[in-house]
mmCIF file with all atom_site columns, C-alpha atoms in Angstrom:
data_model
loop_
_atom_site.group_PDB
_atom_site.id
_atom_site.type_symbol
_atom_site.label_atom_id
_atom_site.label_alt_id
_atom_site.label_comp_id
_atom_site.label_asym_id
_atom_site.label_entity_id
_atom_site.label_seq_id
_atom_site.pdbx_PDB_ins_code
_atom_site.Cartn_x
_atom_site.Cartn_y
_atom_site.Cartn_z
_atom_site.occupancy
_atom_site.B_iso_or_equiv
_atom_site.pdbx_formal_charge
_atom_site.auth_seq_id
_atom_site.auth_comp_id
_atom_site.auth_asym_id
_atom_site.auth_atom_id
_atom_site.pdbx_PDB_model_num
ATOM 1   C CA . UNK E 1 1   ? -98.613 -147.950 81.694  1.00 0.00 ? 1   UNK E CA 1
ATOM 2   C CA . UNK E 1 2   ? -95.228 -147.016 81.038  1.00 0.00 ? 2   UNK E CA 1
ATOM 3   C CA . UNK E 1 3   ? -91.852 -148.310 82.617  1.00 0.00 ? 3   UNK E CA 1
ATOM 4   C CA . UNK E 1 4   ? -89.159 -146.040 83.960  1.00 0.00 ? 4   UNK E CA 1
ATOM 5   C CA . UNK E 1 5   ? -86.255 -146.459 81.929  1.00 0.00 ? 5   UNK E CA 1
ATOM 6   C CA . UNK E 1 6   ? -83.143 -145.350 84.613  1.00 0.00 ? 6   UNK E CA 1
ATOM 7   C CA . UNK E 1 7   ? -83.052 -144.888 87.759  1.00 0.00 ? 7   UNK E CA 1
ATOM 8   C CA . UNK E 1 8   ? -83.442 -141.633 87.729  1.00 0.00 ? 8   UNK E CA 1
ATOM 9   C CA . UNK E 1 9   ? -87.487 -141.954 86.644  1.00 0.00 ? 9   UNK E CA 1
ATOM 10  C CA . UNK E 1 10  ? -87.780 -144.401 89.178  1.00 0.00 ? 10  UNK E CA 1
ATOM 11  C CA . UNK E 1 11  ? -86.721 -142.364 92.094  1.00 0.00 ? 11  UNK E CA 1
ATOM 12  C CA . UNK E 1 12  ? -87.826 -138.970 90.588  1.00 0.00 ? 12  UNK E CA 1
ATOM 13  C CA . UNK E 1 13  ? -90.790 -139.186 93.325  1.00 0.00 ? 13  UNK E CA 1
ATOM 14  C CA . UNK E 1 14  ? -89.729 -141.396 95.804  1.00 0.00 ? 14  UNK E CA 1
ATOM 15  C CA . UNK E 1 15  ? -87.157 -139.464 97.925  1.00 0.00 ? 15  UNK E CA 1
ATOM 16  C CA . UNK E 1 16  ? -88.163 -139.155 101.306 1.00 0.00 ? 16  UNK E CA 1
ATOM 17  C CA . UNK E 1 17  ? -84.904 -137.606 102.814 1.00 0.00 ? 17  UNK E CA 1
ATOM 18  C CA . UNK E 1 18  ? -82.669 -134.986 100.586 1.00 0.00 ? 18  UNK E CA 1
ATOM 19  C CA . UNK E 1 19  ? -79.425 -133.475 102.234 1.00 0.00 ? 19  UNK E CA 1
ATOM 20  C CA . UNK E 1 20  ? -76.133 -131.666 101.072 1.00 0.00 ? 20  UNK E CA 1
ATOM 21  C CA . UNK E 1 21  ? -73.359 -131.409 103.269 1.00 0.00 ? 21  UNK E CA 1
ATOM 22  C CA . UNK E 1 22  ? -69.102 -130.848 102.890 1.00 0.00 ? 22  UNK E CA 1
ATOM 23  C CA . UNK E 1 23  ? -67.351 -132.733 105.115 1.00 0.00 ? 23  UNK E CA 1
ATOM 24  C CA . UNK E 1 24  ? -64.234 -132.110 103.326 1.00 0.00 ? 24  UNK E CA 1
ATOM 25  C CA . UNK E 1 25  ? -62.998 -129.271 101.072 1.00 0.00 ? 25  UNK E CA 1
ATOM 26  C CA . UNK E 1 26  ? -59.540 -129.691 99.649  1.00 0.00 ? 26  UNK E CA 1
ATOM 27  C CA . UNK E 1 27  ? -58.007 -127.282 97.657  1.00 0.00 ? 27  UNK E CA 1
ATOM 28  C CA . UNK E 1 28  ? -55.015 -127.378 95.477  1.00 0.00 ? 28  UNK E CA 1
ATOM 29  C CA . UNK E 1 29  ? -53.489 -123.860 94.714  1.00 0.00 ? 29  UNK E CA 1
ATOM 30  C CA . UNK E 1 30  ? -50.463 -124.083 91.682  1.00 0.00 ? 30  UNK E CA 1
ATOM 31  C CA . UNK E 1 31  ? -48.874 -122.248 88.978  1.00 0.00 ? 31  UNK E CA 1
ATOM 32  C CA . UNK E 1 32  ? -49.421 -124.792 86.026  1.00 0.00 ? 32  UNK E CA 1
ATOM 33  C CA . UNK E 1 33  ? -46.197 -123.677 84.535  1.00 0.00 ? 33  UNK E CA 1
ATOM 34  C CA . UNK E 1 34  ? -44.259 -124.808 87.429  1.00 0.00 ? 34  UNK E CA 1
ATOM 35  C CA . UNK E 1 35  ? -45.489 -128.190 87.728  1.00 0.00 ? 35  UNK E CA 1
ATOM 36  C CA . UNK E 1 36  ? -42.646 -129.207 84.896  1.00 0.00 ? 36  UNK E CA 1
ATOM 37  C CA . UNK E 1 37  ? -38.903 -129.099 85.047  1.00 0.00 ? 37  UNK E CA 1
ATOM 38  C CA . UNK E 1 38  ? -38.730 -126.427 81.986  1.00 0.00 ? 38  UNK E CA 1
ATOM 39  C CA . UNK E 1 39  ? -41.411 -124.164 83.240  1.00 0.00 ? 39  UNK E CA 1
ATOM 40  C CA . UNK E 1 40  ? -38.962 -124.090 86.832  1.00 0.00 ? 40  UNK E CA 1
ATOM 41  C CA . UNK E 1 41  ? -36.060 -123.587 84.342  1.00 0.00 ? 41  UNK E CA 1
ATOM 42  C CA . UNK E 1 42  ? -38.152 -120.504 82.668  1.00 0.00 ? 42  UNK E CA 1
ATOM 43  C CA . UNK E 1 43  ? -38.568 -119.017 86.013  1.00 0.00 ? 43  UNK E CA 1
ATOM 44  C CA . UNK E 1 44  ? -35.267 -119.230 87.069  1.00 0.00 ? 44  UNK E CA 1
ATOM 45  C CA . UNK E 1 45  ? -33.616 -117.803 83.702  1.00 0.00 ? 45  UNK E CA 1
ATOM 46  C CA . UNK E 1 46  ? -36.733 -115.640 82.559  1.00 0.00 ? 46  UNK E CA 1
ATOM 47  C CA . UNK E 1 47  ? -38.518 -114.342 85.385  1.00 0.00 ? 47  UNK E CA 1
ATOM 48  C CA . UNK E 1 48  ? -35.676 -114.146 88.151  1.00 0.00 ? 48  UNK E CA 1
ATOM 49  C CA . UNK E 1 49  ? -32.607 -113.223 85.388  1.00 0.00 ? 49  UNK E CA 1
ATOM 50  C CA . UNK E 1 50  ? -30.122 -115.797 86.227  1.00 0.00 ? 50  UNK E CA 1
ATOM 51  C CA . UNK E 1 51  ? -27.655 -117.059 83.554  1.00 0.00 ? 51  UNK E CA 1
ATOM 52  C CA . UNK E 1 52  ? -27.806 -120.752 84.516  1.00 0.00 ? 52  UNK E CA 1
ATOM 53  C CA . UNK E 1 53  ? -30.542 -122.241 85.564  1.00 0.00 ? 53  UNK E CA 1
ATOM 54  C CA . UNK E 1 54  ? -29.930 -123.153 89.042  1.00 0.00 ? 54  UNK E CA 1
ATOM 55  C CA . UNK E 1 55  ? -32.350 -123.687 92.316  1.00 0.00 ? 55  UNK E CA 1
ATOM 56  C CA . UNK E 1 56  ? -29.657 -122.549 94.757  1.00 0.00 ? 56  UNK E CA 1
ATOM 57  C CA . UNK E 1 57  ? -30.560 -119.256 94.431  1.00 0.00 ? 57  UNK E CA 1
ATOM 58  C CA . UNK E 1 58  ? -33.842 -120.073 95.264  1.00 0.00 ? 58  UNK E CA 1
ATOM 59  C CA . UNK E 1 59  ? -32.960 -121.613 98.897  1.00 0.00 ? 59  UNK E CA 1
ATOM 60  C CA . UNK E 1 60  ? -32.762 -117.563 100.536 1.00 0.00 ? 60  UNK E CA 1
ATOM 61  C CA . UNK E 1 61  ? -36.553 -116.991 99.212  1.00 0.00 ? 61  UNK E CA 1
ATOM 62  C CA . UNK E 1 62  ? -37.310 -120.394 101.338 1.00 0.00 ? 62  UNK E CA 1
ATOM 63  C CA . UNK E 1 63  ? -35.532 -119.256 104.798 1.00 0.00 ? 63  UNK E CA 1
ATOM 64  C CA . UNK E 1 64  ? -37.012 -115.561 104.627 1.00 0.00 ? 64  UNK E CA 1
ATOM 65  C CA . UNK E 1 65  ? -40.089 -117.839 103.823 1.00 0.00 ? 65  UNK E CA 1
ATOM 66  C CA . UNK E 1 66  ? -39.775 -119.793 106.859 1.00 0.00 ? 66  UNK E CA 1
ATOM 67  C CA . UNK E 1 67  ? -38.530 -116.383 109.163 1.00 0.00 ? 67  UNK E CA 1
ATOM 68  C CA . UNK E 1 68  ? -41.925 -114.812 108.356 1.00 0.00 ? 68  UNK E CA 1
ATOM 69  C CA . UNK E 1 69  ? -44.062 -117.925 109.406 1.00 0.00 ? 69  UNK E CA 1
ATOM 70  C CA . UNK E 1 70  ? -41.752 -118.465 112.764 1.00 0.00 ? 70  UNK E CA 1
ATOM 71  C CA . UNK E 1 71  ? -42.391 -114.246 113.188 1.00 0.00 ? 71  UNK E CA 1
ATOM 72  C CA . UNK E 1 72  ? -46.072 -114.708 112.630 1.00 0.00 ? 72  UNK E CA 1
ATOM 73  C CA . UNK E 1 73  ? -45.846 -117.746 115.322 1.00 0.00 ? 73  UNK E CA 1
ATOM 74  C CA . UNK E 1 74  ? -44.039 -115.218 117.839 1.00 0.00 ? 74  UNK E CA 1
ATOM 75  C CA . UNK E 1 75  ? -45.431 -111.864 117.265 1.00 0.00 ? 75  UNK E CA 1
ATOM 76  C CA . UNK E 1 76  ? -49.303 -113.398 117.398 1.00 0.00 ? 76  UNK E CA 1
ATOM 77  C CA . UNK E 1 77  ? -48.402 -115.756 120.723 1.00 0.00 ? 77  UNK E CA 1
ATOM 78  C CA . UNK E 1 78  ? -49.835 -118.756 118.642 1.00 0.00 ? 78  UNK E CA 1
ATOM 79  C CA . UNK E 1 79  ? -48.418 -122.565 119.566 1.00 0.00 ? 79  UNK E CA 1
ATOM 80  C CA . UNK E 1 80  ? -45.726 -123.947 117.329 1.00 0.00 ? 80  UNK E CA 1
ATOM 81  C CA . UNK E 1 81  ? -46.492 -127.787 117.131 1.00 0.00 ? 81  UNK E CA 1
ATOM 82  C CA . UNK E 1 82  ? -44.243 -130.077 115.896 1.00 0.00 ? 82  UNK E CA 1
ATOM 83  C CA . UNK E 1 83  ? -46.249 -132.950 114.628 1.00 0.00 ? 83  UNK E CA 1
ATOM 84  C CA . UNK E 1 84  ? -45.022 -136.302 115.354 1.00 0.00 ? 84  UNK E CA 1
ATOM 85  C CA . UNK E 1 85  ? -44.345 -139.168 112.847 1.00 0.00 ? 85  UNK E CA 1
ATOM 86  C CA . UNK E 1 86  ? -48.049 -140.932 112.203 1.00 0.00 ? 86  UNK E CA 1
ATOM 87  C CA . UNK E 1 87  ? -49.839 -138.272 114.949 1.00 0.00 ? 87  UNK E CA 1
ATOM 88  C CA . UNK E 1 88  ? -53.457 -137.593 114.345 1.00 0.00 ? 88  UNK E CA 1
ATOM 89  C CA . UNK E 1 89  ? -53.596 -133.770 113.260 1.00 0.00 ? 89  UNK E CA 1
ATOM 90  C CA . UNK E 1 90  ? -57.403 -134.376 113.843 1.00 0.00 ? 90  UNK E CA 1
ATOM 91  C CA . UNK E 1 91  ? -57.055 -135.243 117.366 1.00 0.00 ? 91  UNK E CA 1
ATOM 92  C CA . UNK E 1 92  ? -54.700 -132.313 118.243 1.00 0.00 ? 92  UNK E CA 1
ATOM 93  C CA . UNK E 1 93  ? -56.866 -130.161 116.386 1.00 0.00 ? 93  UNK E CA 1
ATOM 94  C CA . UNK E 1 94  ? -59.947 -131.144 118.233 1.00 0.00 ? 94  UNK E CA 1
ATOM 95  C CA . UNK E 1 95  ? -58.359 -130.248 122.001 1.00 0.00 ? 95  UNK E CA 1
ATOM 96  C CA . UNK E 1 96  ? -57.572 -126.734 120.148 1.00 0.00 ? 96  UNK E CA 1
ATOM 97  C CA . UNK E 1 97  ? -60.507 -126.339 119.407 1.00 0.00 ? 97  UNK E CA 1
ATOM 98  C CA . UNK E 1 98  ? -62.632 -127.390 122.652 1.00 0.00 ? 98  UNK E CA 1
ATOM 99  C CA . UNK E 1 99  ? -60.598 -124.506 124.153 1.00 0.00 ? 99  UNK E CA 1
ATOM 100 C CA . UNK E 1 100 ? -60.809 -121.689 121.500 1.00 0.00 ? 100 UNK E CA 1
ATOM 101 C CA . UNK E 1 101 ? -63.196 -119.435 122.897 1.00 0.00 ? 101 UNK E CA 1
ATOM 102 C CA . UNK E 1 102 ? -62.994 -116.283 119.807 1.00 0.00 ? 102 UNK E CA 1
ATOM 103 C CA . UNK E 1 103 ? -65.327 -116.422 117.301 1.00 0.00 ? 103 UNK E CA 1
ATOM 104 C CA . UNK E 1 104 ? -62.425 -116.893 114.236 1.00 0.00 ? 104 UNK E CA 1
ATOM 105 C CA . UNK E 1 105 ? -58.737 -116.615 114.491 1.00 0.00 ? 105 UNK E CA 1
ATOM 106 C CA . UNK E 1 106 ? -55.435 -118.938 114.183 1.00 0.00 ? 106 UNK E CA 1
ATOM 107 C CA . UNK E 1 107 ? -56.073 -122.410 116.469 1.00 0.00 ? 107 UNK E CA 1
ATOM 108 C CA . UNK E 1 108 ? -52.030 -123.096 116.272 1.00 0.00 ? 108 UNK E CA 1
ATOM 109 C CA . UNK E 1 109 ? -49.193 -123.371 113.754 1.00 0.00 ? 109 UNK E CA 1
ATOM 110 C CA . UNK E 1 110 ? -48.206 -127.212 113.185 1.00 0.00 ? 110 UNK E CA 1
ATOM 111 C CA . UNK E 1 111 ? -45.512 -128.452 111.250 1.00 0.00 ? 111 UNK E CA 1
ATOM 112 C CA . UNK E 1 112 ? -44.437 -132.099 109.636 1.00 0.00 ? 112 UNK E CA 1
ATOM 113 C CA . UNK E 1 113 ? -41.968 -133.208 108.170 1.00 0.00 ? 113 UNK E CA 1
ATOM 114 C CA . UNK E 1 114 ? -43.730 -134.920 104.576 1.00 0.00 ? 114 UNK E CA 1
ATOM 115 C CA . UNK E 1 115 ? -42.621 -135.956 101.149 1.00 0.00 ? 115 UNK E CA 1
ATOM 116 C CA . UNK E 1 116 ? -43.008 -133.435 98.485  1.00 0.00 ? 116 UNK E CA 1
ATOM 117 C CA . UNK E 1 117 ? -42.197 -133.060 94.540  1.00 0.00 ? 117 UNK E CA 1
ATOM 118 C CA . UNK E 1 118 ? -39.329 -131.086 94.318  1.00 0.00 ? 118 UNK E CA 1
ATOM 119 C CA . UNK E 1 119 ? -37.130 -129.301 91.793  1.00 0.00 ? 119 UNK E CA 1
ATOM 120 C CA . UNK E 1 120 ? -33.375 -129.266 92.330  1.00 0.00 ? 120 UNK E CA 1
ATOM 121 C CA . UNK E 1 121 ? -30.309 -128.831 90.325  1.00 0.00 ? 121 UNK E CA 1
ATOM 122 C CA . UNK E 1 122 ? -27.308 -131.446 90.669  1.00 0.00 ? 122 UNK E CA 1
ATOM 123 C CA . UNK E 1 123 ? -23.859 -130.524 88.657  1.00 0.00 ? 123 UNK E CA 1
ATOM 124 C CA . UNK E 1 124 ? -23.218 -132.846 85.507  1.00 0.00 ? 124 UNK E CA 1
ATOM 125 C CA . UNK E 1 125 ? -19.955 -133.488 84.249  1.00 0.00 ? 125 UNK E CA 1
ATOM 126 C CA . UNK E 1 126 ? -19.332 -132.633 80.080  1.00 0.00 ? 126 UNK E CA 1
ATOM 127 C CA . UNK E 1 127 ? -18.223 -136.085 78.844  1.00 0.00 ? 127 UNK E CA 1
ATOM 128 C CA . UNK E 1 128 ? -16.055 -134.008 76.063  1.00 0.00 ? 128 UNK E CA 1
ATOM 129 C CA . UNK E 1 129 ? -14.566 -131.355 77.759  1.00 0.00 ? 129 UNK E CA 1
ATOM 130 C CA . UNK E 1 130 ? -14.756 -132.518 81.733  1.00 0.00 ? 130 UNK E CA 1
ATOM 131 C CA . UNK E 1 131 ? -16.294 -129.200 82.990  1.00 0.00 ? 131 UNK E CA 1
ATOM 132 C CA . UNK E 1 132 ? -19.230 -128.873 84.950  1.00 0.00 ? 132 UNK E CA 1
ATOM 133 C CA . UNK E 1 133 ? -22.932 -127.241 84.526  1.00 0.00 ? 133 UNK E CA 1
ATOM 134 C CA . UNK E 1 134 ? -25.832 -127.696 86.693  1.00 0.00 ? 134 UNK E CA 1
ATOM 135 C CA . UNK E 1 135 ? -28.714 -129.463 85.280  1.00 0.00 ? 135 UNK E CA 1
ATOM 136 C CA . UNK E 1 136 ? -32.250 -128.890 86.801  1.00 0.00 ? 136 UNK E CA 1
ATOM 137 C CA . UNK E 1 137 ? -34.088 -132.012 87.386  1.00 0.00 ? 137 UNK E CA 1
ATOM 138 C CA . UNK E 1 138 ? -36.975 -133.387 89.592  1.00 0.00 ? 138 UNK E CA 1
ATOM 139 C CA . UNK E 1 139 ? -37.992 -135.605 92.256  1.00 0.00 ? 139 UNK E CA 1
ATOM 140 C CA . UNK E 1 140 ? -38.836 -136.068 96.102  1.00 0.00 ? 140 UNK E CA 1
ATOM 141 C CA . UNK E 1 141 ? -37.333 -135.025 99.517  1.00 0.00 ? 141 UNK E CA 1
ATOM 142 C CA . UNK E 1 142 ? -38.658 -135.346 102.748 1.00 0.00 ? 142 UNK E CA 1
ATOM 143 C CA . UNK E 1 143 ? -39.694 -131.385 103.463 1.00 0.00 ? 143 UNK E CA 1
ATOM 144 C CA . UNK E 1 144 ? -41.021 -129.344 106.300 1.00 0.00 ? 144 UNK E CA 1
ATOM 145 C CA . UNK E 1 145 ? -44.746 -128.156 105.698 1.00 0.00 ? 145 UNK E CA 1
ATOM 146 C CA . UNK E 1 146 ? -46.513 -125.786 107.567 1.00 0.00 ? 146 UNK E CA 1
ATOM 147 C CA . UNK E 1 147 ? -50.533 -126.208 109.025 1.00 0.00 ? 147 UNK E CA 1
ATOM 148 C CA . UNK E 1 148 ? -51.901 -123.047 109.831 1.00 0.00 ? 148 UNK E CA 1
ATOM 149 C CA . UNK E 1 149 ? -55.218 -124.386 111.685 1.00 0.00 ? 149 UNK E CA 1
ATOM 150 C CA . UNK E 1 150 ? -57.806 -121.512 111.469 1.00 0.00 ? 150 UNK E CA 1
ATOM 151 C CA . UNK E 1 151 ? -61.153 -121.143 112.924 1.00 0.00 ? 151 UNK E CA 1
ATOM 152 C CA . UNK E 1 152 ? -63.974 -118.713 110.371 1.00 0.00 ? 152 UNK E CA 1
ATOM 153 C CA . UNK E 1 153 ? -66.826 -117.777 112.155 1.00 0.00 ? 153 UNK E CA 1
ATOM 154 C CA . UNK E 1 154 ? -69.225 -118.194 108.977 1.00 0.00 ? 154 UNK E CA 1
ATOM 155 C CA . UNK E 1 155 ? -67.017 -121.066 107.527 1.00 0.00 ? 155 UNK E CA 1
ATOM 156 C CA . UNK E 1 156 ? -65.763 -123.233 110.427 1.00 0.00 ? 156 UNK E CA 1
ATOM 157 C CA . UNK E 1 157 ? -62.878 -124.699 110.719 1.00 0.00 ? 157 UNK E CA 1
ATOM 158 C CA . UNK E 1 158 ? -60.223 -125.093 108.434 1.00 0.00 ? 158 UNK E CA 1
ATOM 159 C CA . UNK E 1 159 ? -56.278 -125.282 107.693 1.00 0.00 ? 159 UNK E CA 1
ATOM 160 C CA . UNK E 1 160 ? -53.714 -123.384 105.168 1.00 0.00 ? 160 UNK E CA 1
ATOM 161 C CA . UNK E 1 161 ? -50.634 -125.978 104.469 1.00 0.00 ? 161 UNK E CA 1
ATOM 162 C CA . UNK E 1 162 ? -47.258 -124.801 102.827 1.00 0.00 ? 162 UNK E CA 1
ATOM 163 C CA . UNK E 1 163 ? -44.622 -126.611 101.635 1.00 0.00 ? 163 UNK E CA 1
ATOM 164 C CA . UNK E 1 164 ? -41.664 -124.951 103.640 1.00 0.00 ? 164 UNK E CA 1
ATOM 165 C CA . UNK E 1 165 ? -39.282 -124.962 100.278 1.00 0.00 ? 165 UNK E CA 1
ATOM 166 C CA . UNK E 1 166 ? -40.256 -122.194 97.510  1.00 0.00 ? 166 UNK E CA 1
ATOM 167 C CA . UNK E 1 167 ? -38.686 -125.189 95.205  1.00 0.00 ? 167 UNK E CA 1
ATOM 168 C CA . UNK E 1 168 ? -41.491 -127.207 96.065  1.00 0.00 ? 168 UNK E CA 1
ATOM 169 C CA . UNK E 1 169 ? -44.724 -127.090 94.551  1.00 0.00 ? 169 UNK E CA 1
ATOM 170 C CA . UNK E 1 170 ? -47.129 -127.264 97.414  1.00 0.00 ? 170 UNK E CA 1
ATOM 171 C CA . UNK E 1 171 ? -50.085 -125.223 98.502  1.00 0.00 ? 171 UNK E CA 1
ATOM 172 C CA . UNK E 1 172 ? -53.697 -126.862 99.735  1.00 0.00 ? 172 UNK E CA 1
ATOM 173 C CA . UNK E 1 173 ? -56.581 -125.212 101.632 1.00 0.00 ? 173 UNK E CA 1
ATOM 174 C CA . UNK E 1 174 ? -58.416 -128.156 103.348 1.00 0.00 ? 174 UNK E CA 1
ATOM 175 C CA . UNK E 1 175 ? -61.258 -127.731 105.720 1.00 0.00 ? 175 UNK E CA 1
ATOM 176 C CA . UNK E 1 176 ? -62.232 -129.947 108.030 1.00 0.00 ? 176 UNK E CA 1
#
Protein backbone atom coordinates (compact mmCIF):
# COMPACT_ATOMS: atom_id res chain seq x y z
CA UNK A 1 0.00 0.00 0.00
CA UNK A 2 1.09 3.25 -1.01
CA UNK A 3 0.49 6.79 0.62
CA UNK A 4 -0.75 9.80 -1.28
CA UNK A 5 1.85 12.25 -1.27
CA UNK A 6 -0.36 15.86 -1.75
CA UNK A 7 -3.45 16.55 -1.53
CA UNK A 8 -4.17 16.33 -4.72
CA UNK A 9 -3.84 12.15 -4.68
CA UNK A 10 -5.82 12.20 -1.76
CA UNK A 11 -8.84 13.89 -3.12
CA UNK A 12 -8.31 12.70 -6.76
CA UNK A 13 -11.46 10.29 -6.01
CA UNK A 14 -13.18 11.68 -3.31
CA UNK A 15 -15.11 14.70 -4.72
CA UNK A 16 -18.62 14.35 -4.31
CA UNK A 17 -19.75 17.91 -5.47
CA UNK A 18 -17.73 19.83 -8.48
CA UNK A 19 -18.99 23.39 -9.56
CA UNK A 20 -17.62 26.50 -11.54
CA UNK A 21 -19.24 29.65 -11.30
CA UNK A 22 -18.18 33.78 -11.88
CA UNK A 23 -19.58 35.82 -9.54
CA UNK A 24 -17.40 38.57 -10.50
CA UNK A 25 -15.58 39.51 -13.74
CA UNK A 26 -13.46 42.62 -13.59
CA UNK A 27 -11.75 43.88 -16.35
CA UNK A 28 -9.07 46.40 -16.68
CA UNK A 29 -8.77 47.94 -20.27
CA UNK A 30 -5.23 50.33 -20.66
CA UNK A 31 -2.71 51.49 -23.01
CA UNK A 32 0.54 50.27 -21.16
CA UNK A 33 2.37 53.21 -22.53
CA UNK A 34 0.20 55.59 -20.79
CA UNK A 35 0.37 54.27 -17.43
CA UNK A 36 3.84 56.48 -17.01
CA UNK A 37 4.40 60.18 -17.04
CA UNK A 38 6.82 59.92 -20.30
CA UNK A 39 4.63 57.64 -22.27
CA UNK A 40 1.64 60.72 -21.55
CA UNK A 41 4.49 63.13 -22.54
CA UNK A 42 5.05 60.92 -25.93
CA UNK A 43 1.46 61.21 -26.68
CA UNK A 44 1.12 64.64 -26.21
CA UNK A 45 4.38 65.71 -28.30
CA UNK A 46 4.43 62.55 -30.69
CA UNK A 47 1.10 61.39 -31.38
CA UNK A 48 -1.04 64.70 -30.95
CA UNK A 49 2.01 67.25 -32.41
CA UNK A 50 2.21 69.71 -29.69
CA UNK A 51 5.51 71.57 -29.00
CA UNK A 52 5.32 71.41 -25.18
CA UNK A 53 4.10 68.84 -23.54
CA UNK A 54 1.07 70.04 -21.90
CA UNK A 55 -2.43 68.25 -20.71
CA UNK A 56 -4.49 71.40 -21.27
CA UNK A 57 -5.03 70.62 -24.57
CA UNK A 58 -6.29 67.52 -23.63
CA UNK A 59 -9.29 68.98 -21.34
CA UNK A 60 -11.66 69.69 -24.95
CA UNK A 61 -11.24 65.75 -25.83
CA UNK A 62 -12.72 65.23 -22.07
CA UNK A 63 -15.93 67.67 -22.42
CA UNK A 64 -16.81 66.38 -26.09
CA UNK A 65 -16.17 63.09 -24.07
CA UNK A 66 -18.61 63.87 -21.51
CA UNK A 67 -21.29 65.69 -24.34
CA UNK A 68 -21.49 62.29 -26.08
CA UNK A 69 -22.27 60.23 -22.84
CA UNK A 70 -24.93 63.09 -21.57
CA UNK A 71 -26.33 62.76 -25.61
CA UNK A 72 -26.41 59.02 -25.32
CA UNK A 73 -28.33 59.59 -21.78
CA UNK A 74 -30.91 61.96 -23.69
CA UNK A 75 -31.32 60.66 -27.11
CA UNK A 76 -31.88 56.81 -25.62
CA UNK A 77 -34.41 58.19 -22.60
CA UNK A 78 -32.07 56.24 -20.13
CA UNK A 79 -31.90 57.61 -16.20
CA UNK A 80 -28.95 59.76 -15.29
CA UNK A 81 -28.11 58.77 -11.59
CA UNK A 82 -26.02 60.63 -9.59
CA UNK A 83 -24.60 58.28 -7.07
CA UNK A 84 -24.37 59.44 -3.63
CA UNK A 85 -21.24 59.49 -1.36
CA UNK A 86 -20.97 55.65 0.19
CA UNK A 87 -24.50 54.54 -1.85
CA UNK A 88 -24.76 50.91 -2.68
CA UNK A 89 -24.53 50.77 -6.65
CA UNK A 90 -25.70 47.11 -5.97
CA UNK A 91 -28.84 48.07 -4.37
CA UNK A 92 -29.83 50.69 -7.02
CA UNK A 93 -28.91 48.33 -9.54
CA UNK A 94 -31.07 45.60 -8.23
CA UNK A 95 -34.56 47.91 -8.28
CA UNK A 96 -33.36 48.52 -12.10
CA UNK A 97 -33.30 45.52 -12.68
CA UNK A 98 -36.60 43.98 -10.99
CA UNK A 99 -38.24 46.41 -13.46
CA UNK A 100 -36.32 45.85 -16.78
CA UNK A 101 -38.59 43.89 -18.71
CA UNK A 102 -36.23 43.67 -22.45
CA UNK A 103 -34.25 40.91 -22.87
CA UNK A 104 -30.65 43.16 -23.03
CA UNK A 105 -30.25 46.84 -23.20
CA UNK A 106 -28.83 49.91 -20.96
CA UNK A 107 -30.43 49.53 -17.09
CA UNK A 108 -29.32 53.42 -16.42
CA UNK A 109 -26.31 55.72 -16.65
CA UNK A 110 -24.78 56.39 -13.01
CA UNK A 111 -22.15 58.61 -12.18
CA UNK A 112 -19.64 59.17 -8.95
CA UNK A 113 -17.53 61.26 -8.15
CA UNK A 114 -14.06 58.78 -7.26
CA UNK A 115 -10.35 59.18 -6.96
CA UNK A 116 -8.39 58.43 -9.99
CA UNK A 117 -4.53 58.51 -11.19
CA UNK A 118 -4.17 61.39 -13.13
CA UNK A 119 -1.69 63.17 -15.39
CA UNK A 120 -1.49 66.95 -15.27
CA UNK A 121 0.94 69.61 -16.08
CA UNK A 122 1.72 72.49 -13.42
CA UNK A 123 4.13 75.54 -14.71
CA UNK A 124 7.75 75.47 -13.10
CA UNK A 125 9.72 78.40 -12.71
CA UNK A 126 13.66 78.28 -14.42
CA UNK A 127 15.78 78.96 -11.30
CA UNK A 128 18.43 80.68 -13.89
CA UNK A 129 16.54 82.59 -16.11
CA UNK A 130 12.94 83.08 -14.13
CA UNK A 131 10.75 81.98 -17.12
CA UNK A 132 8.24 79.48 -17.06
CA UNK A 133 7.59 75.85 -18.79
CA UNK A 134 5.05 73.39 -17.91
CA UNK A 135 6.21 70.21 -16.52
CA UNK A 136 3.96 67.05 -16.80
CA UNK A 137 3.68 65.19 -13.64
CA UNK A 138 1.29 62.70 -11.86
CA UNK A 139 -1.00 62.08 -9.14
CA UNK A 140 -4.76 61.95 -7.88
CA UNK A 141 -7.96 64.11 -8.16
CA UNK A 142 -11.25 63.39 -7.17
CA UNK A 143 -12.95 62.71 -10.90
CA UNK A 144 -16.35 62.05 -12.31
CA UNK A 145 -16.73 58.34 -13.64
CA UNK A 146 -19.36 57.08 -15.58
CA UNK A 147 -21.44 53.38 -14.90
CA UNK A 148 -23.13 52.35 -17.83
CA UNK A 149 -25.27 49.37 -16.17
CA UNK A 150 -26.16 46.94 -19.05
CA UNK A 151 -28.27 43.95 -19.14
CA UNK A 152 -26.87 40.83 -22.09
CA UNK A 153 -29.32 38.41 -22.65
CA UNK A 154 -26.65 35.45 -22.95
CA UNK A 155 -24.24 37.19 -20.43
CA UNK A 156 -26.34 38.85 -17.68
CA UNK A 157 -25.76 41.66 -16.15
CA UNK A 158 -22.97 43.82 -16.22
CA UNK A 159 -21.46 47.55 -16.15
CA UNK A 160 -18.94 49.69 -18.51
CA UNK A 161 -17.14 52.45 -16.09
CA UNK A 162 -15.16 55.52 -17.55
CA UNK A 163 -13.13 57.79 -16.01
CA UNK A 164 -14.83 61.15 -17.17
CA UNK A 165 -11.14 62.86 -17.85
CA UNK A 166 -9.24 61.53 -21.15
CA UNK A 167 -6.11 62.49 -18.70
CA UNK A 168 -7.06 59.79 -16.58
CA UNK A 169 -6.26 56.34 -17.05
CA UNK A 170 -9.43 54.51 -16.30
CA UNK A 171 -11.46 51.92 -18.09
CA UNK A 172 -13.00 48.52 -16.27
CA UNK A 173 -15.72 46.12 -17.51
CA UNK A 174 -17.11 44.49 -14.29
CA UNK A 175 -20.02 42.17 -14.23
CA UNK A 176 -21.97 41.52 -11.59
Amino acid sequence: MTLPHSVCEVLRDHVVLESESIDRMYLNVYVPQLQRVGGVVWYLRGHLGQRFASTVTVAPKTDAFVRSIERFVADAEIDLVSFAKHERKDDITREYLQRFDADEGVLYVGRAQEKAWVVRTERRRCARTGMTYPWVVDGSAMVNHYYFYCVDEDFGPFFLKFCASLEFRVGNLGSR
